Coordinates of C-alpha atoms and ligand atoms in Angstrom, one line a residue:
Chain A
M18 CA -44.6 -35.8 67.8
A19 CA -42.7 -34.7 70.6
A20 CA -39.3 -34.7 69.4
A21 CA -39.1 -31.0 68.2
H22 CA -37.7 -31.0 64.4
K23 CA -34.8 -29.7 62.6
V24 CA -35.0 -28.0 59.8
V25 CA -32.0 -27.1 57.9
V26 CA -32.1 -23.9 55.5
K27 CA -29.8 -24.5 52.7
K28 CA -28.6 -21.6 51.6
A29 CA -29.6 -21.6 47.4
E30 CA -25.8 -22.6 46.0
L31 CA -26.0 -20.5 42.2
S32 CA -24.1 -22.4 39.4
W33 CA -21.5 -20.1 37.7
L34 CA -24.6 -19.9 34.5
D35 CA -27.0 -18.2 36.9
R36 CA -24.2 -16.1 38.4
L37 CA -23.3 -14.4 35.3
Y38 CA -27.5 -13.2 35.5
V39 CA -27.4 -13.6 31.7
V40 CA -29.1 -17.0 30.9
S41 CA -31.5 -16.7 33.8
V42 CA -32.5 -13.1 32.9
A43 CA -32.7 -13.9 29.6
K44 CA -35.5 -17.0 30.3
G45 CA -37.2 -14.5 32.4
M46 CA -37.7 -12.0 30.2
G47 CA -38.7 -14.8 27.9
I48 CA -41.8 -15.7 30.1
T49 CA -42.9 -12.0 31.1
F50 CA -42.7 -11.2 27.0
A51 CA -45.3 -14.4 26.6
H52 CA -47.4 -13.7 28.6
F53 CA -47.1 -10.8 27.5
L54 CA -48.3 -11.4 24.3
K55 CA -51.2 -13.6 25.7
Q56 CA -52.5 -11.1 27.2
I57 CA -52.7 -9.0 24.6
A58 CA -54.2 -11.7 22.2
T59 CA -57.3 -11.5 24.6
P60 CA -60.0 -10.8 23.7
T61 CA -61.7 -8.5 27.1
R62 CA -64.2 -10.9 27.5
K63 CA -62.0 -14.1 28.1
R64 CA -59.4 -12.3 30.2
Y65 CA -59.1 -13.0 34.1
T66 CA -60.2 -9.2 34.7
I67 CA -63.9 -8.8 35.2
Q68 CA -64.9 -5.3 34.7
Y69 CA -67.6 -5.2 37.3
P70 CA -70.0 -2.6 35.9
D71 CA -69.8 -3.8 32.9
M72 CA -69.4 -7.3 33.6
K73 CA -70.8 -9.7 36.4
K74 CA -69.5 -12.7 37.7
E75 CA -71.4 -15.8 37.3
M76 CA -71.9 -16.9 40.9
P77 CA -71.4 -20.7 41.4
K78 CA -74.9 -22.9 42.4
G79 CA -74.6 -22.8 46.3
Y80 CA -73.7 -19.0 46.6
R81 CA -75.3 -17.5 49.4
G82 CA -77.0 -14.4 48.1
L83 CA -79.9 -12.5 49.3
H84 CA -82.4 -14.4 50.7
E85 CA -86.3 -15.0 49.2
L86 CA -89.1 -15.8 50.7
K87 CA -90.5 -18.2 48.7
R88 CA -94.0 -18.9 47.1
F89 CA -97.0 -21.0 46.1
E90 CA -97.9 -20.7 42.2
D91 CA -101.4 -18.8 43.2
G92 CA -99.0 -15.7 45.1
A93 CA -99.7 -17.7 49.1
I94 CA -96.5 -17.5 50.6
K95 CA -94.9 -20.7 51.6
C96 CA -94.2 -19.9 55.1
V97 CA -96.0 -20.7 58.0
A98 CA -94.5 -18.7 60.7
C99 CA -92.4 -21.5 63.0
F100 CA -89.9 -19.2 63.9
M101 CA -87.5 -22.5 63.0
C102 CA -85.2 -20.0 60.9
Q103 CA -85.2 -17.0 63.5
E104 CA -84.6 -19.2 66.2
A105 CA -81.6 -21.0 63.9
C106 CA -80.1 -17.6 62.5
P107 CA -76.6 -17.2 64.5
A108 CA -76.7 -13.1 64.0
R109 CA -79.7 -13.1 64.9
C110 CA -81.1 -10.5 62.3
I111 CA -84.6 -12.4 61.2
S112 CA -88.0 -11.2 63.4
I113 CA -91.2 -12.3 61.8
E114 CA -94.9 -12.2 63.4
A115 CA -96.9 -14.1 63.2
E116 CA -101.0 -13.8 61.9
E117 CA -103.6 -16.5 61.8
F118 CA -105.9 -16.5 58.5
S119 CA -108.3 -18.8 57.7
E120 CA -108.9 -18.3 53.8
L121 CA -107.4 -22.1 53.0
T122 CA -106.2 -22.4 49.8
Y123 CA -105.9 -25.6 47.6
T124 CA -102.2 -24.9 47.3
Q125 CA -101.5 -24.2 50.3
G126 CA -103.0 -26.9 52.5
F127 CA -104.4 -26.4 55.8
E128 CA -102.1 -24.4 58.0
E129 CA -103.1 -21.8 59.2
K130 CA -100.2 -19.4 60.7
R131 CA -98.6 -17.2 58.2
P132 CA -95.7 -14.2 58.6
A133 CA -97.7 -11.1 59.2
K134 CA -94.0 -9.4 58.8
F135 CA -91.0 -10.8 57.7
K136 CA -87.6 -8.7 58.4
I137 CA -84.3 -9.5 57.9
D138 CA -81.6 -7.2 58.8
M139 CA -79.2 -7.7 55.8
L140 CA -76.5 -5.7 57.9
R141 CA -76.6 -7.9 60.0
C142 CA -76.9 -11.4 58.3
I143 CA -73.7 -13.1 57.5
Y144 CA -75.4 -15.2 54.7
C145 CA -74.7 -18.5 56.5
G146 CA -77.6 -20.0 55.0
M147 CA -78.6 -21.4 58.5
C148 CA -82.2 -20.1 57.8
E149 CA -82.1 -22.3 55.0
E150 CA -81.3 -25.2 56.4
A151 CA -83.8 -24.9 58.9
C152 CA -87.2 -24.8 57.5
P153 CA -89.4 -27.3 57.2
K154 CA -91.2 -25.6 54.3
D155 CA -88.1 -24.8 52.0
A156 CA -90.1 -21.2 52.0
I157 CA -87.1 -19.0 52.5
W158 CA -83.4 -19.4 50.3
L159 CA -80.8 -18.3 49.1
R160 CA -79.9 -16.8 46.0
N161 CA -77.2 -15.7 43.5
D162 CA -77.6 -11.7 44.2
Y163 CA -74.5 -10.0 45.7
E164 CA -74.7 -6.2 44.7
L165 CA -76.5 -5.8 48.0
A166 CA -75.0 -1.9 49.0
A167 CA -77.7 1.0 50.1
Y168 CA -77.3 4.4 51.1
D169 CA -78.7 4.2 54.8
R170 CA -79.5 1.8 56.7
L171 CA -83.4 1.2 56.6
S172 CA -83.6 0.4 53.0
M173 CA -81.2 -2.6 54.3
A174 CA -84.2 -3.8 56.6
F175 CA -85.7 -5.6 54.1
G176 CA -88.9 -6.6 54.8
K177 CA -91.9 -9.5 53.8
W178 CA -92.9 -7.5 51.0
D179 CA -89.3 -7.0 49.7
L180 CA -88.6 -10.4 50.4
I181 CA -91.4 -11.8 48.4
N182 CA -91.3 -9.5 45.5
T183 CA -88.2 -8.2 44.7
Y184 CA -86.7 -11.5 43.2
A185 CA -89.3 -13.1 42.3
D186 CA -89.2 -13.7 39.0
Q187 CA -85.6 -14.5 38.4
D188 CA -86.1 -18.1 38.5
G189 CA -88.8 -18.3 35.7
K190 CA -92.1 -17.8 37.9
A191 CA -94.3 -15.4 36.6
T192 CA -94.3 -11.7 39.1
L193 CA -96.9 -11.9 41.3
T194 CA -97.9 -9.2 43.7
A195 CA -97.9 -9.9 47.4
E196 CA -101.7 -9.5 48.7
T197 CA -100.4 -7.1 51.6
E198 CA -99.4 -3.7 51.1
S199 CA -95.9 -3.7 52.0
P200 CA -95.6 -3.3 56.0
T201 CA -92.2 -1.4 55.5
T202 CA -91.4 1.5 53.3
P203 CA -90.3 -0.4 50.2
R204 CA -86.4 -1.1 49.5
R205 CA -86.3 0.3 46.3
T206 CA -88.1 4.1 46.9
V207 CA -85.8 4.1 50.4
A208 CA -82.7 3.3 48.5
L209 CA -83.4 6.0 45.4
Chain B
M5 CA -38.3 22.5 3.2
D6 CA -38.9 25.7 0.9
T7 CA -42.7 25.4 1.1
L8 CA -42.8 25.6 4.2
A9 CA -40.3 28.5 5.2
H10 CA -42.2 30.2 2.5
L11 CA -45.4 29.5 4.0
L12 CA -44.1 31.1 7.8
H13 CA -41.9 33.9 6.1
L14 CA -38.7 32.0 7.5
S15 CA -35.8 31.3 5.9
P16 CA -35.3 27.8 5.1
A17 CA -32.9 27.5 7.4
T18 CA -34.3 29.3 10.5
A19 CA -37.7 27.1 10.0
W20 CA -35.6 24.0 9.6
I21 CA -34.2 25.0 13.3
V22 CA -37.8 25.7 14.1
V23 CA -39.1 22.4 13.2
K24 CA -35.7 20.8 14.7
V25 CA -36.3 22.3 18.4
L26 CA -40.2 21.4 17.7
L27 CA -38.9 17.9 17.6
A28 CA -35.8 17.3 20.3
F29 CA -37.9 18.7 22.4
G30 CA -41.2 17.7 21.6
I31 CA -40.8 13.7 21.4
P32 CA -39.2 13.9 24.6
M33 CA -42.7 15.9 25.5
A34 CA -45.1 14.2 23.2
L35 CA -43.4 10.6 24.3
G36 CA -42.8 10.9 27.6
P37 CA -46.8 10.6 28.8
I38 CA -47.1 7.8 26.7
L39 CA -44.4 5.9 27.9
T40 CA -45.9 6.4 31.4
W41 CA -49.0 4.5 29.8
G42 CA -47.3 2.2 27.9
E43 CA -45.6 1.3 31.4
R44 CA -49.0 0.6 32.7
R45 CA -50.7 -1.1 30.4
G46 CA -47.5 -3.0 29.7
S47 CA -47.3 -4.0 33.4
A48 CA -50.7 -4.7 33.4
M49 CA -50.4 -6.9 30.3
I50 CA -47.2 -9.0 31.5
Q51 CA -49.1 -9.4 34.4
D52 CA -52.5 -10.8 32.6
R53 CA -54.1 -7.7 34.2
I54 CA -55.9 -5.3 32.1
G55 CA -54.7 -1.9 33.5
P56 CA -56.0 1.1 32.8
N57 CA -58.7 1.8 29.7
R58 CA -61.8 3.5 31.4
V59 CA -60.4 7.6 31.1
A60 CA -62.3 8.2 27.6
L61 CA -62.8 11.2 25.6
F62 CA -65.9 13.1 26.7
G63 CA -67.2 10.1 28.5
K64 CA -67.1 8.1 25.2
I65 CA -64.3 6.9 23.5
R66 CA -61.7 4.9 25.3
I67 CA -59.4 4.4 22.9
M68 CA -57.3 2.0 25.3
G69 CA -57.2 4.6 28.5
L70 CA -54.9 6.9 26.2
L71 CA -56.0 9.4 28.0
Q72 CA -54.9 8.4 31.7
P73 CA -51.5 10.9 31.2
L74 CA -53.5 13.2 30.3
A75 CA -56.3 12.7 33.0
D76 CA -53.7 12.4 35.6
G77 CA -51.7 15.7 35.0
L78 CA -55.2 17.2 34.8
K79 CA -55.3 16.4 38.1
F80 CA -52.2 17.2 39.3
F81 CA -52.4 20.5 38.6
F82 CA -55.3 20.4 40.7
K83 CA -53.6 19.1 44.0
E84 CA -52.6 21.3 47.1
D85 CA -49.0 22.0 46.5
L86 CA -47.2 21.3 49.5
R87 CA -43.2 22.8 50.8
P88 CA -42.8 20.4 54.4
A89 CA -41.3 22.7 57.2
G90 CA -37.8 23.3 57.3
A91 CA -36.9 22.7 53.7
N92 CA -34.7 25.0 51.8
K93 CA -37.4 26.8 49.7
V94 CA -35.6 27.6 47.0
L95 CA -33.3 24.6 46.3
F96 CA -37.0 22.6 46.6
W97 CA -38.3 24.4 43.8
L98 CA -35.2 23.9 42.0
A99 CA -35.1 20.3 41.9
P100 CA -37.9 19.2 39.8
A101 CA -36.1 21.5 37.0
L102 CA -32.8 20.7 37.9
A103 CA -33.7 16.9 37.1
F104 CA -35.9 18.0 34.7
I105 CA -34.2 20.1 32.1
P106 CA -31.5 17.6 32.0
A107 CA -32.9 14.7 30.8
M108 CA -34.7 16.6 27.8
L109 CA -31.1 18.1 27.0
G110 CA -29.9 14.5 26.2
L111 CA -31.5 14.0 22.5
A112 CA -30.0 17.4 20.9
V113 CA -27.0 16.3 19.3
I114 CA -28.7 12.8 18.3
P115 CA -29.0 12.7 14.7
L116 CA -32.6 12.3 14.3
G117 CA -32.5 11.1 10.3
R118 CA -31.2 11.2 7.2
D119 CA -28.9 14.5 6.4
F120 CA -30.8 16.6 2.9
V121 CA -29.8 19.2 0.4
S122 CA -32.6 21.4 -0.6
G123 CA -32.1 24.5 -2.7
G124 CA -28.2 23.7 -2.3
E125 CA -28.2 23.5 1.2
T126 CA -27.2 20.6 3.6
F127 CA -29.6 20.4 6.3
H128 CA -29.1 18.0 9.3
F129 CA -31.2 16.2 10.9
S130 CA -30.0 17.1 14.8
L131 CA -31.2 19.8 17.2
L132 CA -26.7 20.6 17.3
D133 CA -25.4 20.2 13.6
P134 CA -21.9 18.2 13.9
G135 CA -18.7 19.7 14.6
N136 CA -19.9 21.8 16.9
G137 CA -17.4 20.3 19.0
M138 CA -19.3 18.7 21.6
G139 CA -21.0 16.1 20.2
M140 CA -21.9 13.1 22.0
L141 CA -20.1 14.6 25.3
L142 CA -23.3 16.8 25.7
P143 CA -25.6 13.5 26.4
M144 CA -23.2 11.8 28.6
A145 CA -21.9 15.4 30.4
V146 CA -25.5 16.4 30.4
G147 CA -26.9 12.7 31.5
A148 CA -24.2 12.6 34.7
M149 CA -26.2 16.3 35.3
A150 CA -28.8 14.4 36.8
V151 CA -27.4 13.8 39.9
Y152 CA -28.0 16.9 40.8
G153 CA -31.9 17.0 40.4
V154 CA -32.1 13.7 42.4
L155 CA -29.7 15.1 45.1
V156 CA -30.8 18.3 45.2
A157 CA -34.4 17.0 45.6
A158 CA -33.0 14.9 48.2
W159 CA -31.1 17.4 50.3
S160 CA -33.8 20.4 49.9
S161 CA -36.7 18.6 51.3
N162 CA -35.6 17.4 54.8
N163 CA -36.7 13.9 55.5
K164 CA -34.1 11.3 56.3
W165 CA -35.7 8.6 53.6
S166 CA -35.4 11.4 51.0
I167 CA -31.4 11.9 52.0
L168 CA -30.8 8.3 51.8
G169 CA -32.8 7.6 48.7
G170 CA -31.1 10.6 47.1
M171 CA -27.8 9.4 48.2
R172 CA -27.6 5.4 47.3
A173 CA -29.3 7.3 43.8
S174 CA -26.1 9.6 43.4
A175 CA -23.8 7.1 44.7
Q176 CA -24.8 4.4 42.0
M177 CA -25.4 6.6 38.7
V178 CA -21.9 7.8 39.8
S179 CA -20.3 4.1 40.3
Y180 CA -22.2 3.3 36.6
E181 CA -21.2 6.6 34.9
I182 CA -17.1 4.9 34.8
G183 CA -18.1 1.7 33.2
L184 CA -20.7 3.6 30.6
G185 CA -17.8 5.8 29.7
L186 CA -15.5 3.2 29.2
A187 CA -17.8 1.6 26.2
V188 CA -18.5 4.7 24.7
L189 CA -14.8 5.1 24.4
A190 CA -14.7 2.1 22.7
I191 CA -16.8 3.0 19.9
F192 CA -15.1 6.4 20.1
M193 CA -11.8 4.6 19.0
A194 CA -13.3 2.0 16.5
T195 CA -15.1 5.4 14.6
G196 CA -12.0 7.8 14.8
G197 CA -14.3 10.4 16.5
Y198 CA -17.3 11.5 18.7
D199 CA -19.8 12.6 17.0
P200 CA -23.0 10.9 16.5
H201 CA -23.7 11.9 13.0
Q202 CA -20.0 10.3 12.4
I203 CA -21.3 7.6 14.5
V204 CA -24.2 6.7 12.4
A205 CA -22.0 6.9 9.7
E206 CA -19.4 4.6 10.5
Q207 CA -22.4 2.4 11.2
A208 CA -23.0 1.6 7.7
K209 CA -20.5 -0.7 7.9
G210 CA -22.4 -3.2 10.5
W211 CA -24.0 -2.3 13.7
F212 CA -21.8 -1.5 16.7
I213 CA -24.4 -3.8 18.6
W214 CA -22.8 -6.9 17.0
R215 CA -19.1 -5.1 16.6
Q216 CA -19.2 -4.7 20.3
P217 CA -21.5 -7.0 21.6
L218 CA -19.5 -7.0 25.6
G219 CA -19.6 -2.9 25.1
F220 CA -22.9 -3.2 24.2
F221 CA -24.2 -4.9 27.1
V222 CA -22.1 -3.2 28.9
F223 CA -23.9 0.1 28.0
F224 CA -27.3 -1.3 28.3
V225 CA -26.8 -2.7 32.0
C226 CA -25.5 1.0 32.8
M227 CA -28.5 2.8 31.1
F228 CA -30.8 1.3 33.3
A229 CA -28.5 2.3 36.4
E230 CA -28.5 5.8 35.0
A231 CA -32.2 6.3 34.4
N232 CA -32.9 5.1 37.4
R233 CA -34.7 2.1 36.5
L234 CA -35.6 -1.1 38.4
P235 CA -33.4 -3.1 38.2
F236 CA -31.5 -0.2 39.8
D237 CA -33.9 2.2 41.3
F238 CA -31.9 3.0 44.3
A239 CA -33.3 6.6 44.7
E240 CA -37.1 4.8 45.0
G241 CA -37.7 1.6 47.2
E242 CA -41.8 1.6 49.2
S243 CA -40.4 -0.6 51.7
E244 CA -37.3 1.3 52.9
I245 CA -37.2 4.2 51.8
V246 CA -41.1 5.0 51.0
S247 CA -40.7 6.9 47.9
G248 CA -37.3 8.2 47.9
F249 CA -36.0 11.5 47.0
H250 CA -39.4 12.9 46.4
T251 CA -41.6 11.6 49.5
E252 CA -41.6 15.2 50.1
Y253 CA -43.0 16.2 46.3
G254 CA -46.4 16.2 45.4
S255 CA -48.6 18.7 43.2
M256 CA -46.8 18.5 39.7
K257 CA -43.4 19.0 41.3
F258 CA -44.1 15.3 41.6
G259 CA -45.2 15.2 38.0
L260 CA -42.6 17.0 36.5
M261 CA -40.3 13.8 39.0
G262 CA -42.3 11.0 37.5
L263 CA -42.2 12.5 33.7
T264 CA -38.0 13.1 33.7
E265 CA -38.0 9.3 34.7
Y266 CA -39.8 8.6 31.2
V267 CA -37.7 11.6 29.4
H268 CA -34.5 9.3 31.2
I269 CA -35.4 6.3 29.5
I270 CA -36.3 8.3 26.1
G271 CA -32.6 9.7 26.3
A272 CA -31.3 6.4 27.0
S273 CA -33.0 5.0 24.4
A274 CA -31.9 7.1 22.4
L275 CA -28.4 6.9 22.8
I276 CA -28.8 3.6 22.8
V277 CA -29.7 3.5 19.4
T278 CA -27.6 6.1 18.3
L279 CA -24.6 4.0 19.5
Y280 CA -24.9 0.3 18.6
L281 CA -28.5 0.3 16.5
G282 CA -27.2 2.4 13.9
G283 CA -29.4 5.6 14.8
W284 CA -32.0 6.1 12.0
R285 CA -29.9 3.2 9.5
L286 CA -32.4 0.4 7.8
P287 CA -30.9 -3.1 8.5
M288 CA -28.9 -4.8 5.9
M289 CA -29.0 -1.8 3.4
A290 CA -25.8 -0.8 2.1
D291 CA -26.5 2.3 0.2
Q292 CA -29.1 4.2 2.6
T293 CA -27.9 7.6 1.6
Q294 CA -31.3 8.4 -0.8
L295 CA -33.8 6.9 1.8
P296 CA -36.5 9.1 2.0
V297 CA -36.1 11.6 5.5
L298 CA -39.1 11.5 6.8
L299 CA -38.4 7.2 6.4
T300 CA -35.3 7.1 8.8
F301 CA -36.9 9.9 10.2
A302 CA -39.3 6.8 11.1
V303 CA -37.2 4.3 11.3
F304 CA -35.2 6.2 14.4
L305 CA -38.1 6.8 16.2
A306 CA -39.1 3.1 15.7
K307 CA -36.3 1.7 17.3
L308 CA -36.4 4.3 19.9
I309 CA -40.1 2.9 20.8
A310 CA -39.1 -0.4 21.2
V311 CA -35.6 0.3 23.2
S312 CA -37.7 1.6 25.6
F313 CA -40.4 -0.9 25.8
V314 CA -37.2 -3.2 26.3
F315 CA -36.9 -0.9 29.1
I316 CA -40.6 -1.2 30.4
W317 CA -40.2 -4.7 30.1
V318 CA -36.7 -5.4 31.9
R319 CA -38.8 -3.3 34.9
W320 CA -41.1 -6.1 35.4
T321 CA -39.7 -8.9 34.6
L322 CA -36.6 -8.6 37.3
P323 CA -36.6 -8.0 41.1
R324 CA -34.7 -5.5 42.2
F325 CA -31.1 -5.8 43.6
R326 CA -29.7 -5.3 46.7
Y327 CA -27.7 -2.0 47.7
D328 CA -23.9 -4.4 48.1
Q329 CA -25.4 -6.5 44.8
L330 CA -25.1 -3.6 42.8
M331 CA -22.0 -2.1 44.3
N332 CA -20.6 -5.4 43.4
L333 CA -21.8 -5.7 39.7
G334 CA -21.1 -2.2 38.8
W335 CA -17.3 -2.0 40.1
K336 CA -16.2 -5.9 39.9
K337 CA -17.7 -6.6 37.0
L338 CA -19.2 -4.2 34.7
L339 CA -16.0 -2.4 35.1
P340 CA -13.7 -5.4 34.1
I341 CA -15.9 -5.9 31.4
S342 CA -15.7 -2.4 30.3
M343 CA -12.1 -2.4 30.4
A344 CA -11.7 -5.6 28.9
N345 CA -14.0 -4.5 25.8
L346 CA -11.6 -1.8 25.4
L347 CA -7.9 -3.5 25.3
V348 CA -10.3 -6.4 22.8
I349 CA -11.3 -3.6 20.6
A350 CA -7.8 -1.4 20.8
Y351 CA -6.0 -4.8 19.8
L352 CA -8.3 -5.5 17.0
M353 CA -7.6 -2.2 16.0
K354 CA -3.6 -2.3 16.3
G355 CA -3.2 -3.3 12.9
R356 CA -5.0 -0.4 11.0
Ligands
SF4_407 S1 -78.4 -16.6 56.0 FE1 -77.6 -16.6 58.3 S2 -77.6 -15.1 59.9 FE2 -78.8 -14.6 57.7 S3 -80.5 -14.4 58.4 FE3 -80.2 -16.4 57.3 S4 -79.4 -17.5 59.5 FE4 -79.7 -15.6 59.8
SF4_408 S1 -89.1 -19.1 56.3 FE1 -89.1 -21.2 56.9 S2 -87.8 -21.5 59.4 FE2 -89.1 -19.7 59.0 S3 -90.7 -18.8 59.9 FE3 -91.3 -19.3 57.6 S4 -91.8 -21.4 57.6 FE4 -90.5 -21.1 58.9

């Protein structure tokens, strides 16, 4: 609209009852006391405050936290090193090195490529989920884990081994060991 | 009483004085820190939060964070004690004491429980026995001295915010003193004396809160101004004058200033309880001279804590007044109300 709106701000007139203060003060005190009683009667578990190290927040479905590289039941990595996620990543924090391999397994079909190195710099990642969107193989997922902190930068560079292993058994699947040794120093060892 | 005196190798009278001194100074000293905890937990509950609950004894026993004041006190002792350049050294050091000592003296004349007879002697449950000639005037006078603590702290810090806060606070305290005085005068009239023992005894006929509700209202509001509590906390003001009169204070000096506020609350609550809520008397009981002494003391303490809670409760309910509103309220509303109260009481007493 082109015409400028004229906003008339009217000063709220207090009625004589309000100007006595007493009634409105009593009303307000009633409200705060109700809150006081309610909060005291509520058990700690049900209060709004989540007392963090002792209690943890249930993250909602679709929360975008730490990544996981998914695997087949036999432990073979789903990723085919197509670089889609690396291209899609707006933060440019994924770096993949592909390798060829010839041990064809049943579950993996007839892929001939897999990542030799798969590194995500968690310090640069903005957890936008674009890699998850871009992946044609559903090989990279963002999980619910949000406790991402470390004592140095190096331990925030997650390698292939970290991404496969560390969080692999949280959705009910058995933990499987990656066939290759960790290309980077395992995150946990650096961090602690 | 006698056994205690015997154990201490003192005469009963001396032992009783020791006990009274311990009580009169111990109650504010002990209740003050507990009130800071109560304020933080209470405000948290009012605002649907949790408040400090993590300080634990030996890292295990949490007891609802009740040790928080202790931890705070310890922290204060380990803080650097700064004195700003250009501050008046003597006054800067003196101010916390000037603020704290008058606050502590408030309980001296308040009867904490029933008088009792033991071994043919009458023992009075207040630090100063009745008939000392000061009576209720002592807490009023000493309470007025609190202005000095604020003003001296503000003046000596050589800080513009401090001095603004100090000026505001002292102007406020002085102007509310008048309404306060007139309200108390009505009580003195109804009692026929100004000794707190007499006033408590008079309330056997009915607490003054029922007999002089208007006076109670004025006194209660003025006490908030006297104790520098919200909604009248003009000594401080985060958004305007930083921390007001104690901006420059740190370390235990600041701790003392903070504690003073709570000791003031206790003093004010004790005055309210004694003057209007029947002191150590239980409600609705005619003859209370035979009650157990400790019970009367417990009743007094319970009332004290309840009124202190109201102080906290009000703070977390009401927004602050503006300075001109504050002065309006003090001079144009509370003072006339207080005066009218005095006249009405006087008129009602005319026939007697
Ligand atoms: S979540 Fe976004 S920023 Fe992080 S790796 Fe995936 S695409 Fe890159
Ligand atoms: S994770 Fe998915 S998108 Fe990224 S390289 Fe592997 S298969 Fe391609």
